Short mmCIF file of C-alpha atoms in Angstrom, two decimals:
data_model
loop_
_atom_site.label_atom_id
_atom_site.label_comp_id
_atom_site.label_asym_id
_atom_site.label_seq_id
_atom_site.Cartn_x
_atom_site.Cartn_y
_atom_site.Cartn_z
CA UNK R 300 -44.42 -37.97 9.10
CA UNK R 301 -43.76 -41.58 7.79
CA UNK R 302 -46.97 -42.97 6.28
CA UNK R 303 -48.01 -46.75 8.22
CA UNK R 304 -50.55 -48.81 7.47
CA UNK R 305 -52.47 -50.36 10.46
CA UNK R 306 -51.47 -53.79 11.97
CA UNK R 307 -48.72 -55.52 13.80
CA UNK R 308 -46.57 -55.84 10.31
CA UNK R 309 -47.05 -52.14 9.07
CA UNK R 310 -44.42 -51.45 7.20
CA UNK R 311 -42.38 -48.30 6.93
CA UNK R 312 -42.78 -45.81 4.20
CA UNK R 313 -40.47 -42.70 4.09
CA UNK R 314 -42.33 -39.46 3.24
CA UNK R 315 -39.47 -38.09 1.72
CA UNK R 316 -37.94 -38.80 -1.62
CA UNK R 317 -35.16 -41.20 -0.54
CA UNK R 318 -33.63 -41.13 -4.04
CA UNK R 319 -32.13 -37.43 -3.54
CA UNK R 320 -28.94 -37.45 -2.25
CA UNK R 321 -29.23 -34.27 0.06
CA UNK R 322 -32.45 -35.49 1.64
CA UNK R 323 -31.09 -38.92 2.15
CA UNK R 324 -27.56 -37.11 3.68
CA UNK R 325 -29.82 -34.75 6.31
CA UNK R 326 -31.75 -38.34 7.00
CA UNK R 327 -28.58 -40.32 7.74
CA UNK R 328 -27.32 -37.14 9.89
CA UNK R 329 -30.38 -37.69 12.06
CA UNK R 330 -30.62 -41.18 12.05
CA UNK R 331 -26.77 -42.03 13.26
CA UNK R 332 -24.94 -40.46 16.23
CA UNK R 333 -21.83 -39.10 15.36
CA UNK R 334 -18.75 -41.35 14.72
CA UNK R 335 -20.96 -44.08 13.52
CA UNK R 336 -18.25 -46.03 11.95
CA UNK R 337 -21.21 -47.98 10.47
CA UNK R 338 -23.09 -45.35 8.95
CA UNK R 339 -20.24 -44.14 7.28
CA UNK R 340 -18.87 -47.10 5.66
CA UNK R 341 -22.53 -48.11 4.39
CA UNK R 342 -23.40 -44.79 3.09
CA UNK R 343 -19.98 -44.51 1.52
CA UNK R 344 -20.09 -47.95 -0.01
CA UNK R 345 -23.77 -48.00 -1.12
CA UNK R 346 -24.18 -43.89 -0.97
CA UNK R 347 -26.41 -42.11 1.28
CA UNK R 348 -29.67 -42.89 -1.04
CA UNK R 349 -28.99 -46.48 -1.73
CA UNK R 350 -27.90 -47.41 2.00
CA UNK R 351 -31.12 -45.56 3.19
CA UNK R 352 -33.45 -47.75 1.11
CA UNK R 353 -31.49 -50.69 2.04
CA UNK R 354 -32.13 -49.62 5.56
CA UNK R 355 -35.97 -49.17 5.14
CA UNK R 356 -36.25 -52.76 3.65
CA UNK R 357 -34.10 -54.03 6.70
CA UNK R 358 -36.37 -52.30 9.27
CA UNK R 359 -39.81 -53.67 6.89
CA UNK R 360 -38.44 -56.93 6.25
CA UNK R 361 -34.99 -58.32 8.43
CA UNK R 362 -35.06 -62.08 6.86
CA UNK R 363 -35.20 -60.16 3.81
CA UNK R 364 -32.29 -57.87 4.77
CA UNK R 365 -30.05 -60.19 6.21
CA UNK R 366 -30.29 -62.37 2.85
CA UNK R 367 -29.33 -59.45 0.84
CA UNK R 368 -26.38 -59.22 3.16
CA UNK R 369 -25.00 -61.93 0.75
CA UNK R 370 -25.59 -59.92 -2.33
CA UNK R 371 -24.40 -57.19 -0.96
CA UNK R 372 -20.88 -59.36 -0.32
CA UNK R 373 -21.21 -60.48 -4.06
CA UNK R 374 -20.85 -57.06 -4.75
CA UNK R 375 -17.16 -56.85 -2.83
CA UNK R 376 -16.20 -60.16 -3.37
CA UNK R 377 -16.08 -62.97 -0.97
CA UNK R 378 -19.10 -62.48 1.64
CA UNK R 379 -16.90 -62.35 4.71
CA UNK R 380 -13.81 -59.79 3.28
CA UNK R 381 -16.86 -58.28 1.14
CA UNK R 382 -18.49 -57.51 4.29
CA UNK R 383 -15.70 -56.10 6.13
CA UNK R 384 -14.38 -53.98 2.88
CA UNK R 385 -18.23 -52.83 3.42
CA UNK R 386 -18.15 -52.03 6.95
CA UNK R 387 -14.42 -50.26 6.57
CA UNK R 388 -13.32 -53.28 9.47
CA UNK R 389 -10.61 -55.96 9.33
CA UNK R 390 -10.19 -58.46 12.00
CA UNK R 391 -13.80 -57.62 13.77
CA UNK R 392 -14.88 -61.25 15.46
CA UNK R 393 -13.11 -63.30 17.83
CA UNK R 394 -11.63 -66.38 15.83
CA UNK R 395 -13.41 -69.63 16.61
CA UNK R 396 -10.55 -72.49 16.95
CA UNK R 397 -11.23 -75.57 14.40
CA UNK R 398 -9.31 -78.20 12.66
CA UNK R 399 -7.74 -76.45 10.36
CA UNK R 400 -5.74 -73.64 11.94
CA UNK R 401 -4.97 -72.32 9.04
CA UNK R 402 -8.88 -70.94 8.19
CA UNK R 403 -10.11 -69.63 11.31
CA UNK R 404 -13.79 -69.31 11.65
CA UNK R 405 -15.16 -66.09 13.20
CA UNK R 406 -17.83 -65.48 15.90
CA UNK R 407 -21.18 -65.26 14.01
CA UNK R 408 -22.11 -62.95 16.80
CA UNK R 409 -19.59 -60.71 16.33
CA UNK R 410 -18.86 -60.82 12.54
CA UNK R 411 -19.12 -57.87 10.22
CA UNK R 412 -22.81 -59.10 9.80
CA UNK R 413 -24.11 -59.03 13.32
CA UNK R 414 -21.85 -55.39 13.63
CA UNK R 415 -24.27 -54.01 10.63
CA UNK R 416 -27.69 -55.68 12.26
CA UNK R 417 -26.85 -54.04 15.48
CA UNK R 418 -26.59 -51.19 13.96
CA UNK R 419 -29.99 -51.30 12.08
CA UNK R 420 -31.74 -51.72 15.41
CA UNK R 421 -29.76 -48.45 16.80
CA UNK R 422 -31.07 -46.80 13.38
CA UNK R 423 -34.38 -48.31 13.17
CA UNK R 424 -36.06 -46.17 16.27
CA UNK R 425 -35.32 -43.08 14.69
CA UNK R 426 -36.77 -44.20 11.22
CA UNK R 427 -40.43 -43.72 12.18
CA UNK R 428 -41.98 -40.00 11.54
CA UNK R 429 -38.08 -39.35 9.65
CA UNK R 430 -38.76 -36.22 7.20
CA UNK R 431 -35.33 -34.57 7.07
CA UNK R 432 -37.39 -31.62 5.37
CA UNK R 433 -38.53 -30.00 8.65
CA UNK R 434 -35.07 -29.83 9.42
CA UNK R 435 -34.41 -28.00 6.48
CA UNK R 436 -36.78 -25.68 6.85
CA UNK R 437 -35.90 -24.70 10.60
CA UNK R 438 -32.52 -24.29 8.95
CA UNK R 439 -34.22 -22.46 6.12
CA UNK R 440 -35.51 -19.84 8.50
CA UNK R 441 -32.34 -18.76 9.99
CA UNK R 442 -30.85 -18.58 6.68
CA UNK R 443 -28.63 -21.70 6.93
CA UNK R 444 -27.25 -24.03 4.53
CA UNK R 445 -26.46 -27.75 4.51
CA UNK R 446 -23.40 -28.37 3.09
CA UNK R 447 -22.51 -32.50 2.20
CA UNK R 448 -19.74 -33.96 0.19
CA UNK R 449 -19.01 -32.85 -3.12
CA UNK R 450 -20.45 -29.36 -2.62
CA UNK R 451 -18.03 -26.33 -2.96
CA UNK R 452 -17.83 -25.34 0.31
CA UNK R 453 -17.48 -28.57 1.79
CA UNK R 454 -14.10 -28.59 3.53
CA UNK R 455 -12.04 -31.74 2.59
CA UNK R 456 -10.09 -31.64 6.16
CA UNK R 457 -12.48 -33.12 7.73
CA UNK R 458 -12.29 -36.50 5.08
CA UNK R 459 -9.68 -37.03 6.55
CA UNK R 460 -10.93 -38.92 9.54
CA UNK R 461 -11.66 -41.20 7.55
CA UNK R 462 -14.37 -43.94 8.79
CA UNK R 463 -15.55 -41.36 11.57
CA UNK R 464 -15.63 -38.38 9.22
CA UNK R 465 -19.11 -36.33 8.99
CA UNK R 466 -21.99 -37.25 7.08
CA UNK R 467 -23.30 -33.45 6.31
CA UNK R 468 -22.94 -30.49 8.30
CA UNK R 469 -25.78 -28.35 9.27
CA UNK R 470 -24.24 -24.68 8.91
CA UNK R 471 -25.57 -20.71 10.33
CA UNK R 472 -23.70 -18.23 8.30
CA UNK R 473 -21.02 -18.71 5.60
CA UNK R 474 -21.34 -21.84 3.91
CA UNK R 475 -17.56 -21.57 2.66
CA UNK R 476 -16.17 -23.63 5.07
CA UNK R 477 -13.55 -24.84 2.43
CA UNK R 478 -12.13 -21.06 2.45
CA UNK R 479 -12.57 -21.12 6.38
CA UNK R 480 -10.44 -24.05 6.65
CA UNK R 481 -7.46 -23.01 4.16
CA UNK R 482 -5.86 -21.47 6.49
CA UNK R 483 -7.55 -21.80 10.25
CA UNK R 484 -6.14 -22.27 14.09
CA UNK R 485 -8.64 -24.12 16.65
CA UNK R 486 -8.30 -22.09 20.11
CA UNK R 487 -9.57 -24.43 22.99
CA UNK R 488 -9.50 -24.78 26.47
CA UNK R 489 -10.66 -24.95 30.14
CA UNK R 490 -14.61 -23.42 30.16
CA UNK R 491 -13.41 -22.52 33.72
CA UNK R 492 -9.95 -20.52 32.79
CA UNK R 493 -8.22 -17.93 34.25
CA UNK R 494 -7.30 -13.97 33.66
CA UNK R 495 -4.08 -14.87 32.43
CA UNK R 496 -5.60 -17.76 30.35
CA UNK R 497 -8.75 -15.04 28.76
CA UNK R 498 -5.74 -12.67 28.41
CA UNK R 499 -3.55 -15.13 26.81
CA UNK R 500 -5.92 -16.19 24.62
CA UNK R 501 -7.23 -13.16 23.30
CA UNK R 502 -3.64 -11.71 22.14
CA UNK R 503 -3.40 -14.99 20.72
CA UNK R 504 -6.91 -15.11 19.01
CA UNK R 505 -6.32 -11.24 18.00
CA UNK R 506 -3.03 -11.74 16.74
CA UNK R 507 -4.22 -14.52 14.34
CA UNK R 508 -6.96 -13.01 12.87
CA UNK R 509 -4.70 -9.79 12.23
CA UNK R 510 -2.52 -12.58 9.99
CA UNK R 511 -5.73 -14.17 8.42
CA UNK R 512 -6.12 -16.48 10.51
CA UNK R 513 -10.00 -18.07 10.89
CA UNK R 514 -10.21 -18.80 14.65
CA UNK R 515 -11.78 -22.56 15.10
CA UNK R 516 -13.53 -22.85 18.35
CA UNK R 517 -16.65 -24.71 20.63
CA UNK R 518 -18.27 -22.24 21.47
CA UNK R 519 -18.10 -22.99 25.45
CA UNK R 520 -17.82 -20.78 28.05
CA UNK R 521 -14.04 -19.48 29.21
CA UNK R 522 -11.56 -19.82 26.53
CA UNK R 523 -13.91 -20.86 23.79
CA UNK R 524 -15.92 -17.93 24.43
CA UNK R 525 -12.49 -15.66 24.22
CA UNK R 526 -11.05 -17.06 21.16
CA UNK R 527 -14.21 -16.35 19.57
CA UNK R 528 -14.77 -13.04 21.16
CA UNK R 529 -11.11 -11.49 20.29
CA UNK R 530 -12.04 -12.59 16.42
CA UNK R 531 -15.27 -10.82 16.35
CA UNK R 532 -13.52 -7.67 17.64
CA UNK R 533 -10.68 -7.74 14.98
CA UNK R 534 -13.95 -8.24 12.36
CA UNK R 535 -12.18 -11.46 11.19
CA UNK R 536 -14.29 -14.49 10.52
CA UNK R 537 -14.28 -17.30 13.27
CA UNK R 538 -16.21 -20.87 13.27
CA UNK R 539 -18.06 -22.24 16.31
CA UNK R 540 -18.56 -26.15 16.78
CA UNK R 541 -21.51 -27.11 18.43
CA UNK R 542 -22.61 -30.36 20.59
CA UNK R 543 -26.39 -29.75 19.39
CA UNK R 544 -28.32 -28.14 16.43
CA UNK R 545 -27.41 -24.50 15.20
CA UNK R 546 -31.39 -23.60 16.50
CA UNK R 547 -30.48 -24.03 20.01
CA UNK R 548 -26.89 -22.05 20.45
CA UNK R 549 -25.78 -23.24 23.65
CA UNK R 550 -24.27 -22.56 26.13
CA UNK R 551 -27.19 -20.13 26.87
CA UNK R 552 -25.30 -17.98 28.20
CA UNK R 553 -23.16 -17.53 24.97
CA UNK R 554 -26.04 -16.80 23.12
CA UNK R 555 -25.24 -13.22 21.77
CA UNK R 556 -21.63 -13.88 21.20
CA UNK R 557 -22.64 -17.14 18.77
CA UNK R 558 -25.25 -15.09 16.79
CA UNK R 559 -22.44 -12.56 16.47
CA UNK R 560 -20.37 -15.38 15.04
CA UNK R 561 -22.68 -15.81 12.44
CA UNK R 562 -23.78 -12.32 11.52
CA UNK R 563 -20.27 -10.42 11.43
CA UNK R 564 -17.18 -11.22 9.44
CA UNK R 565 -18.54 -14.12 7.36
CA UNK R 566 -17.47 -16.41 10.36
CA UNK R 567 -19.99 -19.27 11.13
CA UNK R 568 -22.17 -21.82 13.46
CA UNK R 569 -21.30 -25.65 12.61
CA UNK R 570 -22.79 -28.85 13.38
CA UNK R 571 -23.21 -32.23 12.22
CA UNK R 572 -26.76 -32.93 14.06
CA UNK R 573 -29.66 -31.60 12.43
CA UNK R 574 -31.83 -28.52 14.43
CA UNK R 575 -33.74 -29.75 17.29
CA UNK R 576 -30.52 -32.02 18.49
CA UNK R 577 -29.62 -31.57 22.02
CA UNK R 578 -26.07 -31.32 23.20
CA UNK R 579 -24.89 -34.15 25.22
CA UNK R 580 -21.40 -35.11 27.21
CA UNK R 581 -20.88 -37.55 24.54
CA UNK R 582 -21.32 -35.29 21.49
CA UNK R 583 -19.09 -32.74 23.40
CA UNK R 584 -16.56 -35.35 22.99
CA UNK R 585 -17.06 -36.25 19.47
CA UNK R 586 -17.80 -32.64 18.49
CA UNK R 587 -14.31 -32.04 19.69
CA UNK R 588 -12.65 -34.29 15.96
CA UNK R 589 -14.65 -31.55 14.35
CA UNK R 590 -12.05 -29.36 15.46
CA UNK R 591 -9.18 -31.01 15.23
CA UNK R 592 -9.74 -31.74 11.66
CA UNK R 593 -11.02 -28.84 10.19
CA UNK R 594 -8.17 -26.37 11.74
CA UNK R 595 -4.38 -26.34 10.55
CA UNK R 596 -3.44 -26.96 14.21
CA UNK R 597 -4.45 -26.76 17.38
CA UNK R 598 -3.65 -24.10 20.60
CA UNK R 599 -4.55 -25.45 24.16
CA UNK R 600 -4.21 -22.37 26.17
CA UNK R 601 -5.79 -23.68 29.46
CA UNK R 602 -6.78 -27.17 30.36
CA UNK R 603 -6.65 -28.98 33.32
CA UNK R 604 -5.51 -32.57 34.00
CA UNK R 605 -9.04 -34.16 32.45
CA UNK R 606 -10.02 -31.07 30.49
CA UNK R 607 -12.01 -32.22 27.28
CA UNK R 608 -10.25 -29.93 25.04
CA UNK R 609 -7.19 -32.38 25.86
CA UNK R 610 -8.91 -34.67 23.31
CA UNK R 611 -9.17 -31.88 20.66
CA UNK R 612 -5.24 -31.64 20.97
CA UNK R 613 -5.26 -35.47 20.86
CA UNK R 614 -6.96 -36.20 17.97
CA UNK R 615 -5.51 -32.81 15.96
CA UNK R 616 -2.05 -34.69 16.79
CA UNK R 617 -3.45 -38.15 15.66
CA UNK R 618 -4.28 -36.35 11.97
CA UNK R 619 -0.68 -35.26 12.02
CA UNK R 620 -1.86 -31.47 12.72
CA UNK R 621 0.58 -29.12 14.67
CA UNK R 622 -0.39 -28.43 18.08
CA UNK R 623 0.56 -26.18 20.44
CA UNK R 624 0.40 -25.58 24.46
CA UNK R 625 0.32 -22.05 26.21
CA UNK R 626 2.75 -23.02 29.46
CA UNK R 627 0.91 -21.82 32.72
CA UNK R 628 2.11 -20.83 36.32
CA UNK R 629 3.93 -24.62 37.89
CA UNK R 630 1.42 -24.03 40.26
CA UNK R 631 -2.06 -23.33 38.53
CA UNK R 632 -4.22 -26.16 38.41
CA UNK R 633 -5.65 -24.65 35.14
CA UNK R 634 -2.56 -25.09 33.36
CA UNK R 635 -1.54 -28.82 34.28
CA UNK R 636 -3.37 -30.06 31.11
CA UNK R 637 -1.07 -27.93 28.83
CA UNK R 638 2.11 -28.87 31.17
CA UNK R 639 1.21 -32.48 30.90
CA UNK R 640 1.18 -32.19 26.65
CA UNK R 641 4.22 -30.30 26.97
CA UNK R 642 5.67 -33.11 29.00
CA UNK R 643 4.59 -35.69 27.01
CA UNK R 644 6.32 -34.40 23.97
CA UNK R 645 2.22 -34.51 22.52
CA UNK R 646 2.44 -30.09 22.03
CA UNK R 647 5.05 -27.47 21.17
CA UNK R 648 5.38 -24.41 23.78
CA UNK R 649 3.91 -22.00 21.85
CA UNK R 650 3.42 -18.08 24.19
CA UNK R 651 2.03 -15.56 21.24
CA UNK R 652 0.22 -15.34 18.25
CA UNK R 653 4.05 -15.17 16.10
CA UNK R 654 4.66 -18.88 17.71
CA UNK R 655 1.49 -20.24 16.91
CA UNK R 656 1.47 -18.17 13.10
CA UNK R 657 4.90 -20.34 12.56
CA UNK R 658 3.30 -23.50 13.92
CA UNK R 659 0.20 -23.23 11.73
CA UNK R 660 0.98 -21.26 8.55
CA UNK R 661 2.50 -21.10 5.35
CA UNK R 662 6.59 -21.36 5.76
CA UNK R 663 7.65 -18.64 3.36
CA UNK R 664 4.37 -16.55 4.74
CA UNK R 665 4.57 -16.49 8.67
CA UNK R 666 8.10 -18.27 9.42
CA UNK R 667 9.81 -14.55 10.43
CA UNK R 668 7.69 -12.66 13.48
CA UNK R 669 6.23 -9.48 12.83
CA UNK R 670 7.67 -6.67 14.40
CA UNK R 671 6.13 -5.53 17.92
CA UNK R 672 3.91 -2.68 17.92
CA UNK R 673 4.70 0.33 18.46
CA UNK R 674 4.06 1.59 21.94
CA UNK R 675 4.31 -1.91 23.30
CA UNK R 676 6.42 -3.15 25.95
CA UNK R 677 7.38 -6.47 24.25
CA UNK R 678 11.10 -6.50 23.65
CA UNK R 679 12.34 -7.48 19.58
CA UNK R 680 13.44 -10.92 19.50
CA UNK R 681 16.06 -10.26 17.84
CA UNK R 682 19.56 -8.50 19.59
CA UNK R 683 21.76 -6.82 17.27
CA UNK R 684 24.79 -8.50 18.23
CA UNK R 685 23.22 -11.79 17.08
CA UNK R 686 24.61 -13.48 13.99
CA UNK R 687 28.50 -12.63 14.87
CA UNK R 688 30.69 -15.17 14.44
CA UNK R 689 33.38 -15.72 17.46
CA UNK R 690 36.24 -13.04 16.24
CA UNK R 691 33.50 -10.54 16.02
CA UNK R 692 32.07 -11.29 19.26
CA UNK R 693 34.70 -11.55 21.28
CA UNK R 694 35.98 -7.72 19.41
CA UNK R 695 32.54 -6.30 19.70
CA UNK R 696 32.58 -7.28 23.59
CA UNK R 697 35.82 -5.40 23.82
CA UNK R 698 34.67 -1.99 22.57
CA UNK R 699 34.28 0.62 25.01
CA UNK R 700 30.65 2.23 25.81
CA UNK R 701 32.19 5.91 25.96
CA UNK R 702 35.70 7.39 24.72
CA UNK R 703 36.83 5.35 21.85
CA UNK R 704 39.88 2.78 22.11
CA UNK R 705 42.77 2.09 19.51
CA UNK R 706 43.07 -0.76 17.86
CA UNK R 707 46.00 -2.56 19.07
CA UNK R 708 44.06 -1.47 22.78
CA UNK R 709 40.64 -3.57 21.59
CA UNK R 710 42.65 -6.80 20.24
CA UNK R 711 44.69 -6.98 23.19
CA UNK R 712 41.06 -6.63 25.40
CA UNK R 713 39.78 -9.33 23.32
CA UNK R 714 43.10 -11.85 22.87
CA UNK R 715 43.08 -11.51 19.10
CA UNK R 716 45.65 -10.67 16.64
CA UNK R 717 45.64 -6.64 15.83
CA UNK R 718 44.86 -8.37 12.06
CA UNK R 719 42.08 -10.23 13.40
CA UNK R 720 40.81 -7.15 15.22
CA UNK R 721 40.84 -4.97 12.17
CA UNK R 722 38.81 -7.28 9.90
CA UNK R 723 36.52 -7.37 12.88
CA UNK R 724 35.99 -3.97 13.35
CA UNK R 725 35.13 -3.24 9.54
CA UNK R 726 33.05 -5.87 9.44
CA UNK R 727 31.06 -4.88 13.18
CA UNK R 728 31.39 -0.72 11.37
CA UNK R 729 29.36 -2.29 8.44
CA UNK R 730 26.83 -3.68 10.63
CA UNK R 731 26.15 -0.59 12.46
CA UNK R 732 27.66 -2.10 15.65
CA UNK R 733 31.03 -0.20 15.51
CA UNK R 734 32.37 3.02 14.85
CA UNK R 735 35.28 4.87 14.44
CA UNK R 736 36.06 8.02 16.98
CA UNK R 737 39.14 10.47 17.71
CA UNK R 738 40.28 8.22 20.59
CA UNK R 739 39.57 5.25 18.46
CA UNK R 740 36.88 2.54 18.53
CA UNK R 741 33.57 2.12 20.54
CA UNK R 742 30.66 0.31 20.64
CA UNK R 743 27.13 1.66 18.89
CA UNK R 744 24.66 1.87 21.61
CA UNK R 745 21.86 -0.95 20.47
CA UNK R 746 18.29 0.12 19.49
#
């Protein structure tokens, strides 16, 4: 608990060492909600120890603060571009008309200044009784790790959104998210989805991990829970995003399928919130960037028209990830989420784990489509006549099924020259598609 002297003015003393960068990281992850623009640009201006104290002398002393605003701007240069290179903002204040049109004044009240005050007073209520060490010793207990910035494991996807990226993540299981990321698919969709959208999803969610994929999920009910579920039983490693700490695993009802996340195939439990946080609509929401950043590309199997994992696919596609949409029945109200990407030219039609292997992988790796199974009912992609070039085409459609034809008999069939035909048919006999008989020529029966 934060030690206070008795009084009106009692000032606020940290009971942590603000000086260590971890401690200070954990603090910051409690103190600001996620996608606080704010928070990020101060702690990576200042860095996470240095913007904390500033923030405990703001909350002990705001005259005091809001002078060093100035030094602070002396630090970047002119006070009002020093303050918005601060901040990570350009153009923040409605321009106040004067004389000279050329030098606009701004808005005091909604400068960079009065953006960073406001957010001291969202900050400052959550800076009495702050010990980020009780945090890390819940996560202690269930044998987590928090992973910031800098460290190994840290995966460098998720810098790249930029002035909302994550301050620290509080991680169950394997702390090598970095590895986890390399080379990772996010499978989302409608909580309330269909058989064909669980079915769907778990050939898709099998079929990746069986090509190394790590499945990237939520963690929600529906498809969530089937992308997540599929990767557990092919023992490949999948990651869960969650809306609250990685103490409460929610949904409850998910509770055995996220501890099997963590404690089979190295997969793991991820959030941004420290233990103790609560899930909320909003966090849902900005949980959802967590996604879309840290996989390769993003799968919407099932979503309907408002579906939140709509803005998973949004976002993945604003970070210039691939993303792909499983097409549903014209007439399922589960699938007019993915329609309405497909329409919109925001997703690719993607209907099995080869599509979304060539969307998401490595070009020379996962560009040709495995072979089906043996034993399945999937037909090859491929038909042997493919590849022909018109002559050989038009001779191969000539050949007869049965008794064999001459020659001049298949280039008349096809229009060709008898020369024309004969090149054909050596080339079509090479190819397996042709061969010679005592009546003549006929056609190889395919596969």
């Amino acid at each position: 608990m934060a030690e206070r002297r008795a009084g009106p003015t009692t000032p606020v003393r940290p009971a942590f060492d603000v000086t260590d960068d971890r401690l200070a990281r954990a603090a910051w992850s409690r103190l600001a909600e996620p996608g606080d623009e704010v928070a990020v640009a101060l702690v990576e201006q200042l860095g996470a120890p240095a913007a904390l104290a500033w923030l405990v002398e703001a909350v002990n002393d705001p005259a005091r603060a809001r002078r060093s605003l100035v030094g602070l701007a002396e630090d970047f240069g002119d006070e009002r571009e020093g303050l918005d290179g601060l901040l990570g903002v350009t153009g923040i204040g409605a321009a106040v008309p004067t004389d000279d049109r050329r030098a606009p004044v701004r808005d005091p009240r909604s400068g960079p200044v009065a953006r960073l005050l406001r957010a001291v007073a969202r900050w400052a209520p959550r800076l009495d009784g702050l010990d980020p060490r009780r945090e890390l010793h819940v996560l202690h207990r269930l044998d987590g790790s928090l992973v910031v910035p800098g460290d190994p494991g840290w995966p460098t996807a998720l810098d790249d959104l930029g002035a909302v990226r994550p301050l620290a993540l509080w991680v169950r299981g394997s702390d090598r998210l970095a590895e986890l990321a390399a080379r990772s698919v996010a499978v989302v969709g409608a909580r309330a989805c269909t058989d064909y959208g669980r079915h769907v999803t778990g050939e898709i969610a099998s079929g990746l991990a069986a090509r190394g994929f790590t499945v990237v999920s939520g963690g929600a009910y529906g498809i969530d829970a089937a992308a997540h579920r599929a990767a557990l039983v092919s023992s490949a490693p999948t990651v869960a995003f969650l809306a609250g700490g990685v103490d409460r695993l929610y949904p409850v009802g998910n509770t055995e399928l996220l501890r099997a996340v963590v404690g089979t195939g190295g997969g793991a439990v991820v959030s941004e919130v420290p233990p103790g946080s609560v899930p909320s609509r909003v966090r849902f929401l900005l949980r959802n960037r967590l996604i879309a950043a840290f996989a390769g590309a993003t799968v919407v199997v099932e979503a309907a028209w408002r579906s939140g994992s709509l803005s998973t696919a949004v976002r993945a596609a604003e970070l210039s990830r691939p993303v792909g949409a499983v097409p549903g029945p014209v007439t399922s109200m589960a699938s007019t989420g993915c329609h309405r990407l497909l329409r919109d030219g925001a997703a690719v039609c993607v209907t099995d784990a080869d599509e979304v292997a060539e969307l998401a992988g490595a070009l020379a790796r996962d560009a040709a489509p495995a072979a089906p199974a043996a034993g399945t009912r999937k037909a090859p992609r491929d038909a042997a006549y493919d590849g022909l070039d018109a002559v050989e085409t038009r001779t191969w459609d000539a050949l007869p099924l049965r008794a064999g034809a001459p020659t001049d008999a298949v280039a008349r069939s096809a229009g060709l020259a008898v020369s024309e035909a004969v090149g054909a048919l050596g080339r079509l006999e090479i190819r397996g598609l042709a061969e010679r008989t005592t009546g003549g020529w006929r056609r190889v029966r395919a596969g």
